[in-house]
Amino acid sequence: HVLKCCQKVLAWVPVAFIALVVAWSYYAYVVELCVFTISSAAEKVVYLVVFHVSFFMFVWSYWKTIFTYPASPSNEFCLSKADKEQYEKEERPELQQEILRRAAKDLPIYTTTASRAIRYCDRCQLIKPDRCHHCSACDVCVLKMDHHCPWVNNCVGFSNYKFFLLFLMYSLLYCLFVAATVLQYFIKFWTNELPGNAKFHVLFLFFVAAMFFISILSLFSYHCWLVGKNRSTIETFRAPTFRNGPDKNGFSLGCSKNLREVFGDEKKYWLLPIFTSLGDGCNFPTRLVIMDPEQLTVSSQNEPAKSSGANQSFPARPLSESQNRLLAGDCQWVETGPEEERVNSGAKKHIIVSLES
């Protein structure tokens, strides 16, 4: 217990360090530079207004990234009490998988492990939704987990990924503005034209802003690339496995729709650290659905669903239940059969699904 408490306290050290640096930069810029160093009143006003806007947006997005709790899977992904007891008593992996397949037959799951098994978290005792992973630092399963960031002491995932991107962007703009406006006074430092009290602050303000700008620029560029590809950091190193094999681009819908999936449909909210991401974090549209025969029930051919591996059936759900409006523009699925299959009805109904381009 004492060790866990110490770990929790130490986990806040990077956040405290960033907070101290930001607080010092605020004092150095506002007081030492704008108040005591800059002589032009117009220049002071312009610098202070732009500085406070960028500072406020940076702090707001940083705060939201830190204190937004990672989203976890809903209760439908948890095993029932009977299935859980049966799973724990069973020692043979193949029978454990059979229990998991039975429990996951109605869940919107399209990815498996590399060995074509159901993705199950023994720690949280739940079936993992697509793109969900267990974070050892947070000790929870995180929806669309990207990584655990020590600089925010939080797991970056579905619930706060937009906030994390805005945090990187506004911190980048903050450092760029500070470095650009301090540059001329940094040059004056070497010609001994600065007042004695401001020399230290102006010197280190430029160095710190430039250093953070360079380091954040590479990280922000990398995550912009990830958003364009609709991948997480984990998926970049380990591609998700679908029924037709691993595919690192399986969730990519095109750059525009990938961007909307993170930032939402309304562009007026894109630059604000408020949650506007599409979906529920448990279910994601995938371009591989339209190529996967297992996720389509074609009654006209009267063919049984294929298995995803040797003697392994995998839960299949009609595509219309797994899509959202992101896919509506490119491909539209139309039911030409009598009715859509209902999971709880118990009756077997056939569906004819056709693709209209």
CSV table of C-alpha atoms in Angstrom, one decimal:
chain,number,residue,atom,x,y,z
A,1,HIS,CA,0.0,0.0,0.0
A,2,VAL,CA,2.8,2.4,0.9
A,3,LEU,CA,4.6,1.6,-2.4
A,4,LYS,CA,1.4,2.3,-4.4
A,5,CYS,CA,1.0,5.6,-2.6
A,6,CYS,CA,4.6,6.6,-3.4
A,7,GLN,CA,4.1,5.6,-7.0
A,8,LYS,CA,1.0,7.8,-7.3
A,9,VAL,CA,2.9,10.7,-5.7
A,10,LEU,CA,5.9,10.3,-8.0
A,11,ALA,CA,3.6,10.1,-11.0
A,12,TRP,CA,2.7,13.7,-10.5
A,13,VAL,CA,6.3,14.9,-10.6
A,14,PRO,CA,6.4,15.5,-14.4
A,15,VAL,CA,3.1,17.4,-14.2
A,16,ALA,CA,4.4,19.5,-11.4
A,17,PHE,CA,7.6,20.2,-13.4
A,18,ILE,CA,5.6,21.4,-16.4
A,19,ALA,CA,3.4,23.5,-14.1
A,20,LEU,CA,6.4,25.2,-12.5
A,21,VAL,CA,8.0,25.9,-15.9
A,22,VAL,CA,4.7,27.4,-17.2
A,23,ALA,CA,4.3,29.5,-14.1
A,24,TRP,CA,7.8,30.8,-14.4
A,25,SER,CA,7.4,31.5,-18.1
A,26,TYR,CA,4.2,33.5,-17.3
A,27,TYR,CA,6.1,35.7,-14.8
A,28,ALA,CA,9.1,36.1,-17.0
A,29,TYR,CA,7.1,37.1,-20.0
A,30,VAL,CA,4.5,39.3,-18.4
A,31,VAL,CA,6.4,41.0,-15.6
A,32,GLU,CA,10.1,40.9,-16.6
A,33,LEU,CA,9.7,41.3,-20.4
A,34,CYS,CA,6.4,43.2,-21.0
A,35,VAL,CA,6.3,45.4,-17.8
A,36,PHE,CA,10.0,46.1,-17.1
A,37,THR,CA,11.7,45.7,-20.5
A,38,ILE,CA,9.5,46.7,-23.4
A,39,SER,CA,9.1,50.5,-23.6
A,40,SER,CA,6.5,50.8,-26.3
A,41,ALA,CA,2.9,50.8,-24.9
A,42,ALA,CA,1.4,49.5,-28.1
A,43,GLU,CA,3.8,46.6,-28.3
A,44,LYS,CA,3.1,45.7,-24.7
A,45,VAL,CA,-0.7,45.6,-25.3
A,46,VAL,CA,-0.4,43.5,-28.4
A,47,TYR,CA,2.1,41.1,-26.8
A,48,LEU,CA,0.0,40.7,-23.6
A,49,VAL,CA,-3.3,40.1,-25.5
A,50,VAL,CA,-1.9,37.4,-27.8
A,51,PHE,CA,0.1,35.9,-25.0
A,52,HIS,CA,-2.8,35.5,-22.7
A,53,VAL,CA,-5.1,34.0,-25.4
A,54,SER,CA,-2.5,31.4,-26.2
A,55,PHE,CA,-1.7,30.8,-22.5
A,56,PHE,CA,-5.4,30.3,-21.6
A,57,MET,CA,-6.0,27.8,-24.5
A,58,PHE,CA,-2.8,25.9,-23.6
A,59,VAL,CA,-3.7,25.7,-19.9
A,60,TRP,CA,-7.3,24.7,-20.7
A,61,SER,CA,-6.4,21.9,-23.0
A,62,TYR,CA,-3.7,20.7,-20.7
A,63,TRP,CA,-6.1,20.6,-17.8
A,64,LYS,CA,-8.7,18.7,-19.8
A,65,THR,CA,-6.0,16.1,-20.9
A,66,ILE,CA,-4.9,15.5,-17.3
A,67,PHE,CA,-8.3,15.3,-15.6
A,68,THR,CA,-10.4,13.6,-18.2
A,69,TYR,CA,-10.8,10.0,-16.9
A,70,PRO,CA,-10.0,7.4,-19.5
A,71,ALA,CA,-13.1,5.8,-21.0
A,72,SER,CA,-13.6,2.2,-20.2
A,73,PRO,CA,-15.8,-0.5,-21.9
A,74,SER,CA,-19.5,-0.6,-21.1
A,75,ASN,CA,-21.0,-3.4,-19.0
A,76,GLU,CA,-22.1,-5.3,-22.1
A,77,PHE,CA,-18.5,-6.4,-22.6
A,78,CYS,CA,-18.3,-7.8,-19.1
A,79,LEU,CA,-18.9,-11.5,-18.7
A,80,SER,CA,-22.0,-12.6,-16.8
A,81,LYS,CA,-21.5,-14.1,-13.4
A,82,ALA,CA,-22.1,-17.6,-14.7
A,83,ASP,CA,-19.7,-17.3,-17.7
A,84,LYS,CA,-17.1,-15.8,-15.4
A,85,GLU,CA,-17.2,-18.7,-13.0
A,86,GLN,CA,-17.2,-21.2,-15.8
A,87,TYR,CA,-14.2,-19.4,-17.4
A,88,GLU,CA,-12.2,-19.3,-14.2
A,89,LYS,CA,-12.9,-23.0,-13.5
A,90,GLU,CA,-12.0,-24.1,-17.0
A,91,GLU,CA,-8.2,-24.8,-17.5
A,92,ARG,CA,-8.2,-25.7,-21.2
A,93,PRO,CA,-7.6,-22.7,-23.4
A,94,GLU,CA,-9.8,-24.0,-26.3
A,95,LEU,CA,-12.8,-24.3,-24.0
A,96,GLN,CA,-12.1,-20.9,-22.5
A,97,GLN,CA,-12.2,-19.5,-26.0
A,98,GLU,CA,-15.5,-21.2,-26.6
A,99,ILE,CA,-17.0,-19.5,-23.5
A,100,LEU,CA,-15.7,-16.1,-24.8
A,101,ARG,CA,-17.0,-16.7,-28.3
A,102,ARG,CA,-20.4,-17.5,-26.9
A,103,ALA,CA,-20.4,-14.4,-24.7
A,104,ALA,CA,-19.2,-12.2,-27.6
A,105,LYS,CA,-21.6,-13.4,-30.3
A,106,ASP,CA,-23.7,-10.3,-30.1
A,107,LEU,CA,-21.0,-7.8,-29.5
A,108,PRO,CA,-19.7,-5.4,-32.3
A,109,ILE,CA,-16.2,-7.0,-32.3
A,110,TYR,CA,-14.2,-7.4,-35.6
A,111,THR,CA,-10.6,-7.8,-34.3
A,112,THR,CA,-8.8,-10.7,-32.7
A,113,THR,CA,-5.5,-11.5,-31.2
A,114,ALA,CA,-2.6,-12.5,-33.5
A,115,SER,CA,-3.6,-16.2,-32.8
A,116,ARG,CA,-7.2,-15.5,-33.9
A,117,ALA,CA,-8.5,-15.6,-30.3
A,118,ILE,CA,-11.0,-13.4,-28.6
A,119,ARG,CA,-9.3,-10.4,-27.0
A,120,TYR,CA,-10.0,-10.8,-23.2
A,121,CYS,CA,-8.6,-8.9,-20.3
A,122,ASP,CA,-8.0,-11.2,-17.3
A,123,ARG,CA,-7.3,-8.2,-15.1
A,124,CYS,CA,-10.6,-6.4,-15.8
A,125,GLN,CA,-12.5,-9.6,-16.6
A,126,LEU,CA,-14.1,-8.3,-19.8
A,127,ILE,CA,-14.0,-8.8,-23.5
A,128,LYS,CA,-12.0,-6.1,-25.1
A,129,PRO,CA,-13.8,-3.9,-27.7
A,130,ASP,CA,-11.9,-3.1,-30.9
A,131,ARG,CA,-8.9,-0.8,-30.3
A,132,CYS,CA,-9.2,-1.2,-26.5
A,133,HIS,CA,-6.1,-2.1,-24.4
A,134,HIS,CA,-5.3,-2.5,-20.8
A,135,CYS,CA,-3.1,0.2,-19.3
A,136,SER,CA,-0.9,-1.1,-16.6
A,137,ALA,CA,-0.3,2.3,-15.1
A,138,CYS,CA,-4.0,3.2,-14.8
A,139,ASP,CA,-4.9,-0.4,-14.2
A,140,VAL,CA,-8.0,-0.2,-16.4
A,141,CYS,CA,-8.9,-1.1,-20.0
A,142,VAL,CA,-8.9,2.1,-22.0
A,143,LEU,CA,-11.1,2.6,-25.1
A,144,LYS,CA,-9.0,3.4,-28.2
A,145,MET,CA,-5.9,3.6,-26.1
A,146,ASP,CA,-3.0,5.5,-27.7
A,147,HIS,CA,-0.4,5.5,-24.9
A,148,HIS,CA,0.1,6.4,-21.3
A,149,CYS,CA,1.7,9.9,-21.1
A,150,PRO,CA,3.8,10.7,-18.0
A,151,TRP,CA,3.7,14.4,-18.8
A,152,VAL,CA,-0.1,14.4,-18.1
A,153,ASN,CA,-0.1,11.5,-15.7
A,154,ASN,CA,-3.0,10.0,-17.6
A,155,CYS,CA,-3.8,7.5,-20.3
A,156,VAL,CA,-4.5,9.1,-23.7
A,157,GLY,CA,-7.4,7.4,-25.4
A,158,PHE,CA,-10.9,7.9,-26.8
A,159,SER,CA,-12.1,10.2,-24.1
A,160,ASN,CA,-9.2,12.7,-24.2
A,161,TYR,CA,-7.3,12.2,-27.5
A,162,LYS,CA,-8.7,15.4,-28.9
A,163,PHE,CA,-7.7,17.3,-25.8
A,164,PHE,CA,-4.2,15.8,-26.1
A,165,LEU,CA,-3.8,17.0,-29.7
A,166,LEU,CA,-5.0,20.5,-28.8
A,167,PHE,CA,-2.6,20.5,-25.8
A,168,LEU,CA,0.2,19.8,-28.2
A,169,MET,CA,-1.0,22.3,-30.7
A,170,TYR,CA,-1.5,25.2,-28.2
A,171,SER,CA,1.8,24.4,-26.4
A,172,LEU,CA,3.5,24.6,-29.8
A,173,LEU,CA,1.9,27.9,-30.6
A,174,TYR,CA,2.7,29.2,-27.1
A,175,CYS,CA,6.4,28.3,-27.4
A,176,LEU,CA,6.6,29.7,-30.9
A,177,PHE,CA,5.0,33.0,-29.9
A,178,VAL,CA,7.2,33.4,-26.8
A,179,ALA,CA,10.4,32.5,-28.7
A,180,ALA,CA,9.5,34.8,-31.7
A,181,THR,CA,8.7,37.9,-29.5
A,182,VAL,CA,11.6,37.4,-27.2
A,183,LEU,CA,14.2,36.9,-30.0
A,184,GLN,CA,14.9,40.6,-30.5
A,185,TYR,CA,15.5,41.1,-26.8
A,186,PHE,CA,17.6,37.9,-26.7
A,187,ILE,CA,19.8,39.5,-29.3
A,188,LYS,CA,20.0,42.7,-27.2
A,189,PHE,CA,21.3,40.6,-24.3
A,190,TRP,CA,24.5,39.9,-26.1
A,191,THR,CA,25.0,43.7,-26.8
A,192,ASN,CA,24.4,44.6,-23.2
A,193,GLU,CA,21.3,46.7,-24.0
A,194,LEU,CA,19.0,44.9,-21.6
A,195,PRO,CA,18.3,46.0,-18.0
A,196,GLY,CA,20.2,43.9,-15.4
A,197,ASN,CA,17.1,42.4,-13.8
A,198,ALA,CA,15.7,41.1,-17.0
A,199,LYS,CA,18.8,39.5,-18.5
A,200,PHE,CA,18.4,36.1,-16.8
A,201,HIS,CA,14.7,35.7,-17.5
A,202,VAL,CA,15.0,36.8,-21.2
A,203,LEU,CA,17.9,34.6,-21.8
A,204,PHE,CA,16.4,31.4,-20.4
A,205,LEU,CA,12.9,32.3,-21.7
A,206,PHE,CA,14.1,32.1,-25.2
A,207,PHE,CA,16.1,28.9,-24.7
A,208,VAL,CA,13.3,27.1,-22.9
A,209,ALA,CA,10.7,28.2,-25.4
A,210,ALA,CA,12.9,27.1,-28.4
A,211,MET,CA,13.8,23.8,-26.7
A,212,PHE,CA,10.2,22.9,-26.0
A,213,PHE,CA,9.1,24.0,-29.5
A,214,ILE,CA,11.5,21.7,-31.2
A,215,SER,CA,10.6,18.7,-29.0
A,216,ILE,CA,6.8,19.2,-29.2
A,217,LEU,CA,6.9,19.9,-33.0
A,218,SER,CA,8.1,16.3,-33.7
A,219,LEU,CA,5.5,14.8,-31.4
A,220,PHE,CA,2.7,16.9,-32.8
A,221,SER,CA,3.7,16.1,-36.4
A,222,TYR,CA,3.7,12.4,-35.5
A,223,HIS,CA,0.2,12.5,-34.0
A,224,CYS,CA,-1.2,14.5,-36.9
A,225,TRP,CA,0.1,11.7,-39.2
A,226,LEU,CA,-1.7,9.2,-36.9
A,227,VAL,CA,-5.0,11.1,-37.1
A,228,GLY,CA,-4.7,11.2,-40.9
A,229,LYS,CA,-4.2,7.4,-41.0
A,230,ASN,CA,-6.7,6.8,-38.1
A,231,ARG,CA,-4.2,4.8,-36.1
A,232,SER,CA,-3.2,4.8,-32.5
A,233,THR,CA,0.4,4.6,-31.4
A,234,ILE,CA,-0.2,1.0,-30.3
A,235,GLU,CA,-1.6,0.1,-33.7
A,236,THR,CA,1.4,1.6,-35.4
A,237,PHE,CA,3.7,-0.9,-33.7
A,238,ARG,CA,1.2,-3.8,-33.7
A,239,ALA,CA,-1.4,-3.8,-36.5
A,240,PRO,CA,-4.9,-4.9,-35.5
A,241,THR,CA,-5.9,-8.4,-36.7
A,242,PHE,CA,-9.1,-8.7,-38.6
A,243,ARG,CA,-10.7,-11.9,-40.0
A,244,ASN,CA,-8.7,-11.5,-43.2
A,245,GLY,CA,-5.4,-10.9,-41.3
A,246,PRO,CA,-3.5,-8.0,-39.8
A,247,ASP,CA,-4.1,-4.6,-41.4
A,248,LYS,CA,-2.6,-1.4,-40.0
A,249,ASN,CA,-5.0,0.7,-42.2
A,250,GLY,CA,-8.1,-1.3,-41.2
A,251,PHE,CA,-9.8,1.6,-39.5
A,252,SER,CA,-8.8,4.3,-42.0
A,253,LEU,CA,-11.8,5.9,-43.8
A,254,GLY,CA,-9.9,8.6,-45.7
A,255,CYS,CA,-8.1,11.6,-44.3
A,256,SER,CA,-11.3,13.8,-44.1
A,257,LYS,CA,-13.4,11.2,-42.3
A,258,ASN,CA,-10.5,10.2,-40.0
A,259,LEU,CA,-10.2,13.8,-38.9
A,260,ARG,CA,-14.0,14.0,-38.3
A,261,GLU,CA,-13.9,10.9,-36.2
A,262,VAL,CA,-11.6,12.6,-33.7
A,263,PHE,CA,-12.8,16.2,-33.9
A,264,GLY,CA,-16.5,15.8,-34.8
A,265,ASP,CA,-18.7,17.1,-37.5
A,266,GLU,CA,-19.0,20.8,-36.3
A,267,LYS,CA,-15.8,22.7,-37.2
A,268,LYS,CA,-16.6,25.6,-34.9
A,269,TYR,CA,-15.8,23.3,-32.0
A,270,TRP,CA,-12.6,21.8,-33.4
A,271,LEU,CA,-10.2,24.2,-31.7
A,272,LEU,CA,-12.0,24.1,-28.3
A,273,PRO,CA,-11.0,21.5,-25.7
A,274,ILE,CA,-14.6,20.1,-25.4
A,275,PHE,CA,-15.5,16.6,-26.3
A,276,THR,CA,-16.8,16.3,-29.9
A,277,SER,CA,-15.4,13.0,-31.1
A,278,LEU,CA,-17.8,10.7,-32.9
A,279,GLY,CA,-18.9,7.3,-31.7
A,280,ASP,CA,-18.9,5.6,-28.3
A,281,GLY,CA,-15.4,4.3,-28.3
A,282,CYS,CA,-16.5,0.7,-28.3
A,283,ASN,CA,-17.5,0.4,-32.0
A,284,PHE,CA,-15.6,1.9,-34.9
A,285,PRO,CA,-16.4,1.8,-38.7
A,286,THR,CA,-13.8,-0.1,-40.7
A,287,ARG,CA,-13.2,-0.1,-44.4
A,288,LEU,CA,-12.5,-3.9,-44.1
A,289,VAL,CA,-16.2,-4.6,-43.3
A,290,ILE,CA,-17.2,-4.2,-46.9
A,291,MET,CA,-14.6,-6.8,-48.0
A,292,ASP,CA,-15.3,-9.2,-45.1
A,293,PRO,CA,-17.8,-11.9,-46.1
A,294,GLU,CA,-18.3,-12.9,-42.5
A,295,GLN,CA,-19.9,-9.6,-41.6
A,296,LEU,CA,-22.5,-9.9,-44.3
A,297,THR,CA,-25.4,-12.4,-44.3
A,298,VAL,CA,-26.4,-13.1,-47.8
A,299,SER,CA,-29.5,-15.1,-47.8
A,300,SER,CA,-29.8,-15.5,-51.5
A,301,GLN,CA,-26.8,-17.8,-51.6
A,302,ASN,CA,-27.8,-19.7,-48.4
A,303,GLU,CA,-24.2,-20.0,-47.3
A,304,PRO,CA,-23.3,-20.5,-43.7
A,305,ALA,CA,-20.9,-18.0,-42.1
A,306,LYS,CA,-17.3,-18.9,-42.5
A,307,SER,CA,-14.9,-19.3,-39.6
A,308,SER,CA,-12.0,-17.0,-38.7
A,309,GLY,CA,-9.6,-19.8,-38.1
A,310,ALA,CA,-9.4,-23.5,-37.5
A,311,ASN,CA,-12.7,-24.5,-35.9
A,312,GLN,CA,-13.2,-20.9,-34.6
A,313,SER,CA,-16.4,-19.0,-35.4
A,314,PHE,CA,-16.3,-15.4,-34.6
A,315,PRO,CA,-19.2,-13.1,-33.6
A,316,ALA,CA,-20.8,-11.5,-36.6
A,317,ARG,CA,-23.2,-8.5,-36.5
A,318,PRO,CA,-25.0,-6.9,-39.4
A,319,LEU,CA,-23.1,-4.0,-40.8
A,320,SER,CA,-25.9,-1.5,-40.3
A,321,GLU,CA,-25.4,-1.9,-36.5
A,322,SER,CA,-21.7,-1.2,-36.6
A,323,GLN,CA,-21.7,1.8,-39.0
A,324,ASN,CA,-22.1,5.4,-38.2
A,325,ARG,CA,-22.6,8.4,-40.5
A,326,LEU,CA,-18.9,8.5,-41.4
A,327,LEU,CA,-19.5,5.8,-43.9
A,328,ALA,CA,-22.7,7.1,-45.3
A,329,GLY,CA,-21.1,9.3,-47.9
A,330,ASP,CA,-19.1,6.6,-49.7
A,331,CYS,CA,-21.0,3.4,-49.4
A,332,GLN,CA,-24.6,2.7,-48.4
A,333,TRP,CA,-25.9,-0.7,-47.4
A,334,VAL,CA,-29.5,-1.5,-48.3
A,335,GLU,CA,-31.5,-4.3,-46.9
A,336,THR,CA,-33.7,-5.9,-49.6
A,337,GLY,CA,-34.8,-8.9,-47.5
A,338,PRO,CA,-37.8,-9.1,-45.2
A,339,GLU,CA,-36.3,-7.9,-41.9
A,340,GLU,CA,-33.0,-7.3,-40.1
A,341,GLU,CA,-31.9,-10.0,-37.8
A,342,ARG,CA,-32.7,-9.3,-34.2
A,343,VAL,CA,-30.5,-10.8,-31.5
A,344,ASN,CA,-33.0,-11.2,-28.8
A,345,SER,CA,-35.9,-12.5,-30.9
A,346,GLY,CA,-34.7,-16.1,-31.0
A,347,ALA,CA,-36.1,-16.5,-34.5
A,348,LYS,CA,-33.8,-16.9,-37.5
A,349,LYS,CA,-34.5,-14.3,-40.1
A,350,HIS,CA,-32.6,-13.8,-43.3
A,351,ILE,CA,-31.2,-10.5,-44.6
A,352,ILE,CA,-30.2,-9.6,-48.1
A,353,VAL,CA,-27.5,-7.0,-48.1
A,354,SER,CA,-26.5,-5.3,-51.3
A,355,LEU,CA,-23.8,-2.6,-51.8
A,356,GLU,CA,-24.7,0.5,-53.8
A,357,SER,CA,-21.7,2.5,-55.0
